[in-house]
Tab-separated table of C-alpha atoms in Angstrom:
chain	number	residue	atom	x	y	z
O	29	PRO	CA	-0.221	-0.136	-0.064
O	30	GLU	CA	2.678	2.320	0.861
O	31	PHE	CA	4.397	1.847	-2.603
O	32	ASP	CA	1.141	2.232	-4.424
O	33	HIS	CA	0.522	5.446	-2.446
O	34	ARG	CA	4.048	6.944	-3.607
O	35	LEU	CA	3.566	6.270	-7.119
O	36	ALA	CA	0.487	8.015	-6.800
O	37	LEU	CA	2.246	11.017	-5.246
O	38	LEU	CA	4.647	10.865	-7.947
O	39	SER	CA	2.226	11.183	-10.604
O	40	CYS	CA	0.583	14.081	-9.040
O	41	VAL	CA	3.558	15.941	-8.083
O	42	ARG	CA	4.742	15.982	-12.177
O	43	SER	CA	1.533	17.850	-12.897
O	44	PHE	CA	2.549	20.133	-10.424
O	45	ARG	CA	5.783	20.554	-11.951
O	46	VAL	CA	4.826	21.313	-15.588
O	47	SER	CA	2.334	23.769	-13.396
O	48	ALA	CA	5.352	25.377	-11.722
O	49	LEU	CA	7.860	25.673	-14.265
O	50	HIS	CA	5.955	26.008	-17.622
O	51	PHE	CA	6.424	29.878	-17.980
O	52	LEU	CA	9.562	29.693	-17.887
O	53	LEU	CA	10.064	27.500	-21.001
O	54	LEU	CA	7.558	29.958	-22.859
O	55	SER	CA	9.011	32.346	-25.684
O	56	ASN	CA	9.072	35.925	-25.075
O	57	LYS	CA	6.964	36.439	-28.691
O	58	ARG	CA	4.547	34.151	-26.475
O	59	ARG	CA	4.075	36.481	-23.719
O	60	LYS	CA	1.989	40.222	-23.862
O	61	LYS	CA	4.354	42.609	-23.682
O	62	LEU	CA	4.067	45.083	-20.923
O	63	LYS	CA	4.777	48.926	-20.568
O	64	GLY	CA	7.365	50.193	-18.291
O	65	GLY	CA	10.933	49.787	-17.223
O	66	ARG	CA	12.548	46.851	-14.902
O	67	ALA	CA	10.835	46.222	-11.757
O	68	GLY	CA	12.368	46.566	-8.461
O	69	GLY	CA	14.391	49.432	-9.438
O	70	GLY	CA	17.317	47.737	-9.625
O	71	ARG	CA	20.448	49.755	-8.320
O	72	LEU	CA	18.711	53.082	-8.597
O	73	GLY	CA	17.905	55.264	-5.348
O	74	MET	CA	19.944	54.782	-2.043
O	75	GLU	CA	22.848	53.771	-3.340
O	76	THR	CA	24.459	54.964	0.353
O	77	GLY	CA	22.757	55.465	3.559
O	78	GLY	CA	19.823	53.704	4.256
O	79	GLY	CA	19.710	50.176	2.844
O	80	ASN	CA	23.147	49.432	3.089
O	81	SER	CA	23.801	47.466	6.638
O	82	LEU	CA	26.619	47.740	8.851
O	83	PRO	CA	30.147	45.922	8.539
O	84	GLY	CA	29.568	42.274	10.387
O	85	VAL	CA	32.506	41.142	11.802
O	86	GLY	CA	34.910	38.127	11.106
O	87	GLN	CA	35.303	36.708	7.749
O	88	ASP	CA	31.226	37.855	7.079
O	89	ALA	CA	32.601	41.247	7.601
O	90	THR	CA	30.618	43.003	4.247
O	91	LYS	CA	28.248	44.861	4.199
O	92	ARG	CA	24.945	43.898	2.692
O	93	LYS	CA	22.192	45.502	1.016
O	94	VAL	CA	19.129	44.797	2.713
O	95	CYS	CA	15.357	45.713	1.830
O	96	TYR	CA	12.416	44.630	4.001
O	97	PHE	CA	8.544	44.708	2.909
O	98	TYR	CA	5.875	45.709	4.962
O	99	ASP	CA	2.167	46.383	4.625
O	100	PRO	CA	0.595	48.031	7.455
O	101	GLU	CA	-2.378	46.417	6.945
O	102	ILE	CA	-1.334	43.146	7.587
O	103	GLY	CA	-1.908	43.092	11.157
O	104	ASN	CA	-5.488	44.052	10.750
O	105	TYR	CA	-6.455	40.423	8.962
O	106	TYR	CA	-8.262	37.961	11.399
O	107	TYR	CA	-8.546	34.299	11.070
O	108	GLY	CA	-11.090	34.075	13.754
O	109	GLN	CA	-11.355	33.373	17.279
O	110	GLY	CA	-9.370	31.071	18.608
O	111	HIS	CA	-7.392	30.405	15.378
O	112	PRO	CA	-3.677	29.880	16.410
O	113	MET	CA	-2.219	31.849	12.988
O	114	LYS	CA	-2.463	35.780	14.056
O	115	PRO	CA	-1.332	37.923	11.187
O	116	HIS	CA	-1.321	40.678	14.286
O	117	ARG	CA	2.810	39.281	14.902
O	118	ILE	CA	3.673	40.725	11.722
O	119	ARG	CA	2.655	44.098	13.079
O	120	MET	CA	4.370	43.376	16.417
O	121	THR	CA	7.736	42.542	14.742
O	122	HIS	CA	7.513	45.874	13.084
O	123	ALA	CA	7.268	47.684	16.052
O	124	LEU	CA	10.019	46.060	17.456
O	125	LEU	CA	12.204	46.811	14.089
O	126	ALA	CA	11.188	50.634	14.508
O	127	HIS	CA	11.838	50.853	18.501
O	128	TYR	CA	15.504	49.064	17.810
O	129	GLY	CA	16.272	51.469	15.382
O	130	LEU	CA	16.857	48.618	12.796
O	131	LEU	CA	14.952	50.229	9.904
O	132	GLY	CA	17.057	52.728	9.217
O	133	ASN	CA	19.752	50.308	7.867
O	134	LEU	CA	17.045	48.753	5.574
O	135	GLN	CA	15.316	49.626	2.430
O	136	VAL	CA	11.581	49.721	3.330
O	137	TYR	CA	8.828	48.728	0.968
O	138	LYS	CA	5.152	48.314	0.612
O	139	PRO	CA	4.724	45.221	-1.846
O	140	ASN	CA	2.660	45.740	-4.641
O	141	PRO	CA	-0.583	43.267	-4.113
O	142	ALA	CA	-0.269	40.131	-6.215
O	143	ARG	CA	-2.743	40.367	-9.392
O	144	ASP	CA	-4.835	37.400	-10.330
O	145	ARG	CA	-2.554	36.326	-13.091
O	146	ASP	CA	0.287	37.016	-10.891
O	147	LEU	CA	-0.751	34.050	-8.366
O	148	CYS	CA	-2.072	31.966	-11.571
O	149	ARG	CA	1.940	31.130	-12.646
O	150	PHE	CA	1.647	28.482	-10.017
O	151	HIS	CA	-1.676	28.235	-8.815
O	152	ALA	CA	-5.037	27.163	-10.619
O	153	ASP	CA	-7.220	29.199	-12.345
O	154	ASP	CA	-10.259	28.105	-10.893
O	155	TYR	CA	-8.674	28.303	-7.414
O	156	VAL	CA	-7.655	31.953	-7.515
O	157	ALA	CA	-11.002	33.106	-8.926
O	158	PHE	CA	-12.276	31.235	-5.468
O	159	LEU	CA	-10.195	32.818	-3.165
O	160	ARG	CA	-10.883	35.904	-5.250
O	161	SER	CA	-14.779	35.532	-4.587
O	162	ILE	CA	-15.411	33.863	-1.366
O	163	SER	CA	-16.417	35.660	1.742
O	164	PRO	CA	-18.051	34.983	5.102
O	165	GLU	CA	-21.307	36.365	3.581
O	166	THR	CA	-21.107	33.691	0.559
O	167	GLN	CA	-19.564	30.962	2.348
O	168	GLN	CA	-22.989	29.031	2.876
O	169	ASP	CA	-23.752	29.044	-0.909
O	170	GLN	CA	-20.648	27.637	-2.149
O	171	MET	CA	-19.792	24.291	0.394
O	172	ARG	CA	-19.106	21.923	-3.099
O	173	ALA	CA	-15.887	24.525	-3.460
O	174	LEU	CA	-14.790	24.872	-0.185
O	175	LYS	CA	-14.503	21.390	0.235
O	176	ARG	CA	-12.952	20.655	-3.378
O	177	PHE	CA	-10.358	23.720	-2.086
O	178	ASN	CA	-10.024	22.440	1.377
O	179	VAL	CA	-10.873	25.906	3.207
O	180	GLY	CA	-13.202	26.153	6.107
O	181	GLU	CA	-11.302	24.616	8.912
O	182	ASP	CA	-7.795	25.179	9.108
O	183	CYS	CA	-7.825	27.470	6.641
O	184	PRO	CA	-10.916	29.762	7.222
O	185	VAL	CA	-12.869	31.796	5.420
O	186	PHE	CA	-12.411	35.631	6.891
O	187	ASP	CA	-13.421	39.210	5.535
O	188	GLY	CA	-10.431	39.895	3.367
O	189	LEU	CA	-8.711	37.028	2.418
O	190	TYR	CA	-8.105	37.429	-1.099
O	191	PRO	CA	-6.522	40.834	-0.197
O	192	PHE	CA	-4.657	39.327	2.738
O	193	CYS	CA	-3.194	36.684	-0.114
O	194	GLN	CA	-2.048	39.207	-2.567
O	195	ALA	CA	-0.410	41.269	-0.007
O	196	TYR	CA	2.126	38.333	1.557
O	197	ALA	CA	2.562	37.090	-1.563
O	198	GLY	CA	3.444	40.522	-3.238
O	199	GLY	CA	5.970	40.923	-0.688
O	200	SER	CA	7.823	37.820	-1.494
O	201	VAL	CA	7.796	38.018	-5.132
O	202	GLY	CA	8.599	41.636	-4.403
O	203	GLY	CA	11.591	40.451	-2.675
O	204	ALA	CA	12.603	37.950	-5.598
O	205	VAL	CA	12.697	41.195	-7.996
O	206	LYS	CA	14.840	43.063	-5.794
O	207	LEU	CA	17.143	40.156	-5.346
O	208	ASN	CA	17.502	39.926	-9.199
O	209	HIS	CA	18.269	43.546	-9.316
O	210	GLY	CA	21.050	44.045	-7.128
O	211	HIS	CA	20.115	43.675	-3.455
O	212	ASP	CA	21.979	41.278	-1.121
O	213	ILE	CA	19.240	40.213	1.423
O	214	ALA	CA	15.545	40.972	1.217
O	215	ILE	CA	13.124	40.457	3.770
O	216	ASN	CA	9.121	39.630	3.976
O	217	TRP	CA	7.748	38.191	6.949
O	218	ALA	CA	4.610	38.360	6.313
O	219	GLY	CA	5.741	35.442	3.680
O	220	GLY	CA	6.658	31.665	4.037
O	221	LEU	CA	3.545	30.168	3.614
O	222	HIS	CA	4.530	26.383	2.600
O	223	HIS	CA	1.660	24.436	2.807
O	224	ALA	CA	-0.616	25.709	0.102
O	225	LYS	CA	-0.732	23.916	-3.171
O	226	LYS	CA	-1.744	24.479	-6.721
O	227	CYS	CA	-5.303	23.608	-6.071
O	228	GLU	CA	-5.981	24.105	-2.609
O	229	ALA	CA	-5.357	25.588	0.892
O	230	SER	CA	-3.357	23.593	3.480
O	231	GLY	CA	-1.804	24.146	6.846
O	232	PHE	CA	-3.469	27.920	7.542
O	233	CYS	CA	-1.847	28.683	3.987
O	234	TYR	CA	-3.907	29.878	0.900
O	235	VAL	CA	-1.160	31.170	-1.575
O	236	ASN	CA	2.322	29.721	-1.725
O	237	ASP	CA	3.997	32.779	-2.153
O	238	ILE	CA	7.378	30.851	-2.001
O	239	VAL	CA	6.982	28.808	-4.896
O	240	LEU	CA	5.633	32.327	-6.771
O	241	ALA	CA	9.485	33.817	-5.602
O	242	ILE	CA	11.484	30.964	-6.769
O	243	LEU	CA	9.808	31.405	-9.680
O	244	GLU	CA	10.664	34.870	-10.037
O	245	LEU	CA	14.344	34.176	-9.183
O	246	LEU	CA	14.230	31.515	-11.958
O	247	LYS	CA	14.595	34.138	-14.457
O	248	TYR	CA	17.952	35.378	-13.228
O	249	HIS	CA	19.538	32.241	-11.837
O	250	GLU	CA	20.153	28.570	-13.338
O	251	ARG	CA	19.539	27.264	-9.626
O	252	VAL	CA	17.534	28.349	-6.641
O	253	LEU	CA	18.066	26.617	-3.116
O	254	TYR	CA	14.897	26.990	-0.749
O	255	VAL	CA	15.870	25.967	3.178
O	256	ASP	CA	12.841	25.574	5.443
O	257	ILE	CA	13.360	25.549	9.393
O	258	ASP	CA	9.648	25.612	10.559
O	259	ILE	CA	8.697	22.643	12.836
O	260	HIS	CA	6.564	21.417	10.026
O	261	HIS	CA	7.524	19.887	6.724
O	262	GLY	CA	7.742	22.451	3.825
O	263	ASP	CA	5.511	19.966	1.628
O	264	GLY	CA	3.874	22.806	-0.643
O	265	VAL	CA	7.284	23.746	-2.090
O	266	GLU	CA	8.699	20.179	-2.009
O	267	GLU	CA	6.026	19.154	-4.237
O	268	ALA	CA	6.138	21.940	-6.735
O	269	PHE	CA	9.849	21.445	-7.459
O	270	TYR	CA	9.791	17.466	-6.942
O	271	THR	CA	11.150	16.664	-10.282
O	272	THR	CA	13.755	19.492	-11.546
O	273	ASP	CA	17.176	19.534	-10.805
O	274	ARG	CA	16.924	23.508	-11.373
O	275	VAL	CA	15.716	23.847	-7.647
O	276	MET	CA	16.820	22.002	-4.371
O	277	THR	CA	14.717	22.070	-1.403
O	278	VAL	CA	15.741	21.142	2.080
O	279	SER	CA	13.364	20.343	5.092
O	280	PHE	CA	14.135	20.550	8.752
O	281	HIS	CA	11.222	19.534	10.792
O	282	LYS	CA	9.675	17.265	13.023
O	283	PHE	CA	8.529	13.709	11.513
O	284	GLY	CA	6.009	11.019	12.874
O	285	ASP	CA	2.720	11.554	13.482
O	286	TYR	CA	2.987	15.348	12.968
O	287	PHE	CA	1.038	17.889	10.326
O	288	PRO	CA	1.009	17.469	7.561
O	289	GLY	CA	2.582	13.810	7.481
O	290	THR	CA	5.575	13.883	4.691
O	291	GLY	CA	8.762	14.489	4.687
O	292	ASP	CA	10.372	11.078	5.134
O	293	ILE	CA	14.386	11.154	4.516
O	294	ARG	CA	13.474	8.336	1.777
O	295	ASP	CA	11.627	11.381	-0.048
O	296	ILE	CA	14.622	12.501	-2.370
O	297	GLY	CA	12.623	13.808	-5.701
O	298	TYR	CA	11.887	12.049	-8.720
O	299	GLY	CA	13.372	12.023	-12.474
O	300	LYS	CA	15.588	15.073	-13.277
O	301	GLY	CA	14.915	15.694	-9.593
O	302	LYS	CA	16.289	12.539	-7.878
O	303	TYR	CA	18.256	13.890	-5.161
O	304	TYR	CA	17.417	17.395	-4.984
O	305	SER	CA	15.164	17.165	-2.574
O	306	LEU	CA	16.325	16.530	1.174
O	307	ASN	CA	14.376	15.915	4.416
O	308	VAL	CA	15.774	15.866	7.889
O	309	PRO	CA	13.424	14.414	10.178
O	310	LEU	CA	13.444	15.362	13.622
O	311	ASP	CA	11.968	14.207	16.917
O	312	ASP	CA	10.868	16.198	19.806
O	313	GLY	CA	12.963	18.647	21.988
O	314	ILE	CA	15.980	19.057	19.717
O	315	ASP	CA	18.268	22.010	21.070
O	316	ASP	CA	20.696	24.229	19.254
O	317	GLU	CA	23.257	22.079	19.435
O	318	SER	CA	22.059	19.167	18.335
O	319	TYR	CA	20.236	21.124	15.557
O	320	GLN	CA	23.218	22.563	14.727
O	321	SER	CA	24.938	19.420	14.662
O	322	LEU	CA	23.223	18.646	11.424
O	323	PHE	CA	22.209	21.753	9.646
O	324	LYS	CA	25.543	23.274	9.086
O	325	PRO	CA	27.333	19.796	7.562
O	326	ILE	CA	24.216	19.218	5.753
O	327	MET	CA	23.785	22.719	4.180
O	328	GLY	CA	27.679	23.347	3.692
O	329	LYS	CA	27.236	20.138	1.305
O	330	VAL	CA	24.183	21.228	-0.211
O	331	MET	CA	26.627	25.032	-0.877
O	332	GLU	CA	29.089	23.355	-2.410
O	333	VAL	CA	27.866	20.710	-4.810
O	334	PHE	CA	24.486	22.516	-5.754
O	335	ARG	CA	25.910	26.042	-6.079
O	336	PRO	CA	22.853	27.737	-6.018
O	337	GLY	CA	22.587	31.462	-7.457
O	338	ALA	CA	19.964	32.442	-5.103
O	339	VAL	CA	18.577	31.323	-1.646
O	340	VAL	CA	15.501	31.375	-0.238
O	341	LEU	CA	15.168	30.755	3.709
O	342	GLN	CA	12.140	29.899	5.394
O	343	CYS	CA	12.334	31.301	9.075
O	344	GLY	CA	9.321	29.550	10.944
O	345	ALA	CA	9.472	30.313	14.146
O	346	ASP	CA	6.835	27.684	15.761
O	347	SER	CA	10.641	25.663	16.011
O	348	LEU	CA	11.390	27.807	18.786
O	349	SER	CA	10.899	26.309	22.335
O	350	GLY	CA	7.800	27.048	24.214
O	351	ASP	CA	5.410	27.637	20.935
O	352	ARG	CA	2.202	27.129	21.454
O	353	LEU	CA	1.846	24.146	18.516
O	354	GLY	CA	5.301	23.055	18.222
O	355	CYS	CA	7.748	20.625	20.436
O	356	PHE	CA	11.143	21.797	19.515
O	357	ASN	CA	13.436	23.585	22.210
O	358	LEU	CA	15.125	26.072	20.336
O	359	SER	CA	16.333	29.407	21.354
O	360	ILE	CA	16.273	32.282	19.423
O	361	ARG	CA	20.102	32.587	19.114
O	362	GLY	CA	19.708	28.766	18.119
O	363	HIS	CA	17.117	29.673	15.280
O	364	ALA	CA	19.098	32.475	14.098
O	365	GLU	CA	22.007	30.548	13.710
O	366	CYS	CA	20.773	28.958	10.688
O	367	VAL	CA	20.131	32.482	8.866
O	368	LYS	CA	23.710	33.844	9.949
O	369	TYR	CA	25.052	30.654	8.200
O	370	MET	CA	22.973	30.970	5.363
O	371	ARG	CA	24.174	34.590	5.145
O	372	SER	CA	27.867	33.698	5.518
O	373	PHE	CA	28.138	32.223	1.781
O	374	ASN	CA	27.371	35.852	0.290
O	375	VAL	CA	24.752	34.641	-2.216
O	376	PRO	CA	21.940	36.688	-2.575
O	377	LEU	CA	19.299	35.840	0.163
O	378	LEU	CA	15.207	36.146	0.526
O	379	LEU	CA	14.125	35.327	4.412
O	380	LEU	CA	10.487	34.875	4.660
O	381	GLY	CA	8.461	33.961	8.030
O	382	GLY	CA	6.091	30.765	8.343
O	383	GLY	CA	4.702	29.442	11.614
O	384	GLY	CA	5.096	30.279	15.086
O	385	TYR	CA	1.838	30.607	17.220
O	386	THR	CA	3.782	32.045	20.449
O	387	ILE	CA	3.428	35.547	18.796
O	388	ARG	CA	5.393	37.430	21.501
O	389	ASN	CA	8.390	34.634	20.560
O	390	VAL	CA	7.578	35.293	17.020
O	391	ALA	CA	8.257	39.097	17.187
O	392	ARG	CA	11.542	38.479	18.883
O	393	CYS	CA	12.918	36.244	16.712
O	394	TRP	CA	12.052	37.548	13.348
O	395	CYS	CA	13.667	40.871	14.972
O	396	TYR	CA	16.929	39.764	16.044
O	397	GLU	CA	17.045	37.592	12.889
O	398	THR	CA	16.554	41.017	10.971
O	399	GLY	CA	19.343	42.247	12.883
O	400	VAL	CA	21.618	39.473	11.735
O	401	ALA	CA	20.583	39.837	8.406
O	402	LEU	CA	22.091	43.397	8.929
O	403	GLY	CA	25.022	42.383	10.675
O	404	VAL	CA	24.002	43.895	13.622
O	405	GLU	CA	23.594	42.552	17.129
O	406	VAL	CA	20.564	43.543	18.703
O	407	ASP	CA	20.576	44.517	22.608
O	408	ASP	CA	18.566	41.716	24.696
O	409	LYS	CA	16.925	44.653	27.002
O	410	MET	CA	13.875	45.811	24.975
O	411	PRO	CA	13.058	49.200	24.328
O	412	PRO	CA	9.617	50.669	25.414
O	413	HIS	CA	7.415	50.548	22.295
O	414	GLU	CA	3.232	49.681	21.840
O	415	TYR	CA	3.171	46.060	22.401
O	416	TYR	CA	5.854	46.523	25.268
O	417	GLU	CA	3.384	44.580	27.550
O	418	TYR	CA	3.290	41.648	25.837
O	419	PHE	CA	6.751	41.404	26.816
O	420	GLY	CA	6.437	40.944	30.580
O	421	PRO	CA	7.760	40.666	33.075
O	422	ASP	CA	11.300	40.386	31.739
O	423	TYR	CA	11.039	42.580	28.994
O	424	THR	CA	13.956	40.994	27.034
O	425	LEU	CA	14.240	39.708	23.605
O	426	HIS	CA	15.816	36.459	24.275
O	427	VAL	CA	14.218	33.755	26.385
O	428	ALA	CA	15.894	30.648	27.869
O	429	PRO	CA	14.899	27.650	26.577
O	430	SER	CA	13.006	24.815	28.366
O	431	ASN	CA	14.485	21.713	30.269
O	432	MET	CA	12.362	19.586	27.978
O	433	GLU	CA	13.815	15.835	27.328
O	434	ASN	CA	15.596	15.980	23.431
O	435	LYS	CA	14.318	12.961	22.015
O	436	ASN	CA	17.008	12.868	18.957
O	437	SER	CA	19.850	10.813	20.184
O	438	ARG	CA	23.445	11.621	19.272
O	439	GLN	CA	23.146	8.307	17.039
O	440	GLN	CA	19.646	9.131	15.348
O	441	LEU	CA	21.615	12.231	14.814
O	442	ASP	CA	24.657	10.339	12.963
O	443	GLU	CA	23.017	8.642	11.469
O	444	ILE	CA	20.507	11.347	9.532
O	445	ARG	CA	23.576	13.399	8.587
O	446	ALA	CA	25.557	10.206	7.225
O	447	ARG	CA	22.589	8.926	4.699
O	448	LEU	CA	21.691	12.519	3.991
O	449	LEU	CA	25.327	13.670	3.058
O	450	ASP	CA	25.347	10.156	1.232
O	451	ASN	CA	22.584	11.488	-1.157
O	452	LEU	CA	24.466	14.906	-1.802
O	453	SER	CA	27.912	12.679	-2.716
O	454	LYS	CA	25.463	11.369	-5.500
O	455	ILE	CA	25.061	14.700	-7.039
O	456	ARG	CA	28.126	14.642	-9.860
O	457	HIS	CA	27.635	18.576	-10.201
O	458	ALA	CA	25.668	21.447	-10.066
O	459	PRO	CA	23.051	21.400	-12.860
O	460	SER	CA	23.425	23.776	-15.552
O	461	VAL	CA	20.618	25.071	-17.628
O	462	GLN	CA	20.401	26.738	-21.313
O	463	PHE	CA	18.415	29.812	-21.450
O	464	GLN	CA	16.838	30.518	-24.873
O	465	GLU	CA	15.071	33.147	-24.342
O	466	ARG	CA	15.031	35.044	-20.679
O	467	PRO	CA	11.680	35.480	-19.239
O	468	PRO	CA	10.782	39.225	-19.285
O	469	ASP	CA	11.665	41.230	-16.108
O	470	THR	CA	8.958	41.779	-13.928
O	471	GLU	CA	7.790	45.539	-15.066
O	472	PHE	CA	6.032	48.254	-13.633
O	473	PRO	CA	2.221	48.596	-13.518
O	474	GLU	CA	0.674	51.912	-15.728
O	475	GLN	CA	0.784	54.725	-13.605
O	476	ASP	CA	-2.764	55.619	-12.061
O	477	GLU	CA	-3.094	59.597	-13.323
O	478	ASP	CA	-5.386	60.114	-10.359
O	479	GLN	CA	-2.811	59.083	-8.010
O	480	GLU	CA	-0.656	61.337	-6.966
O	481	ASP	CA	2.500	59.231	-6.343
O	482	PRO	CA	1.625	55.485	-7.171
O	483	ASP	CA	5.174	54.738	-6.113
O	484	GLU	CA	4.783	56.065	-2.736
O	485	ARG	CA	7.626	55.143	-0.708
O	486	HIS	CA	6.835	53.421	2.828
O	487	ASP	CA	7.888	55.420	6.144
O	488	PRO	CA	10.056	53.054	7.916
O	489	ALA	CA	8.914	54.556	11.195
O	490	SER	CA	5.267	54.216	11.125
O	491	ASP	CA	1.971	52.225	9.636
O	492	MET	CA	1.459	55.383	7.954
O	493	ASP	CA	2.012	55.915	4.312
O	494	VAL	CA	4.237	58.480	3.636
O	495	ASP	CA	5.266	60.647	-0.074
O	496	GLY	CA	8.994	60.220	0.581
O	497	SER	CA	11.727	61.585	-1.485
O	498	LYS	CA	13.681	59.151	-3.804
O	499	HIS	CA	15.087	58.846	-6.964
O	500	PRO	CA	12.365	58.994	-9.557
O	501	ASP	CA	12.958	55.732	-10.874
O	502	GLU	CA	12.660	53.772	-7.771
O	503	THR	CA	9.709	51.505	-7.002
O	504	SER	CA	8.339	49.351	-4.932
O	505	ARG	CA	5.473	48.710	-7.538
O	506	TYR	CA	6.230	45.492	-9.673
O	507	LEU	CA	4.427	43.318	-12.030
O	508	PHE	CA	4.700	39.427	-12.716
């Protein structure tokens, strides 16, 4: 029965693979030409001052040009009473970044909402149309569609569902555009929703912004690496790229009677994608030392043999100690060590959010990891701000891990590491691809004559839009 199930899965993922990458094979001549210049502004605008990170220390002491995407409306979306996914955590993170003074070292952008055709680069047309049309008032009339698209329980219908999807997907693809045009690191903490499939919602995720961002990066890079440190397996991303060698997916996750139930160490990819999917199955209570004993040797070897042109790191914070839905025992520093390590390779890096359900710790974690991206050590003592009361009684950034049992034995960890390193040794060389015609750059939308400044810069210090001064060619607006 297990064998038959795997054959069915492989048949399924082949179709997903075609859907995810088909647009890369289309000739430019078959595409509708859009008006406007290159998206993302490339290296135009603020070349000095804001946007360039502070120097790091040691061998990693190089400046990084870092951009950050934030929609001030994102914290207003509400999955419903009792639901563990709370977009409010993104607003809390932003408040910490502002009061720690980190936003002054970033280029801050409000993402342009992803449109239907943008989302349809991966997702099915009818699924996107459903997300656009469904509302709490109409859901009773669409029961069959709700069931078909797996919407209604873990993935509820709520007010503003589609704008929410447009916002978080827009930030991730916008980050990919910026990396394609000269930024070193791009951050979208609202993104990282890795469970969404081509035709269905899953695990609190409706649109797979990660797949869309990777597709954007593939326009410029022969190979893209995806790394997932959420406690849950990154199944939606793995599935989308299961049969290609242009995207390697590596997921470190809890395995065994745990959602989504996928991510066996034996799942390694299929066809051309064989050995390009790596799964690191972990048990309850893993601590910083045990986690890094796998993460660094495995990712070091991945970078050596795969040699990606860009890296996407999903920083799900539900792998932290004390998470409402998690069962790992990582400290914020231990979690952030993964960010620091991937940053050290000096490859364009997209940092995304993901899971995380003890929201005060999510905000702590992503604030600290923004500092890591910038090469800034953030003080443990928290500055007063509008959400200060969430962080009592200590009002510190870091939280000590618990004394929970680590069920990952040294022998188990050694066996996992040896097996995955052996799989990587079977990759003879980094795959190459011949670009016949590179897909067109993501472009600006046409300017709305009724809007004074359609490309307004987002004020890093507040949730309000301001008419910021900037180079006339620089913009946070883009098309796909």
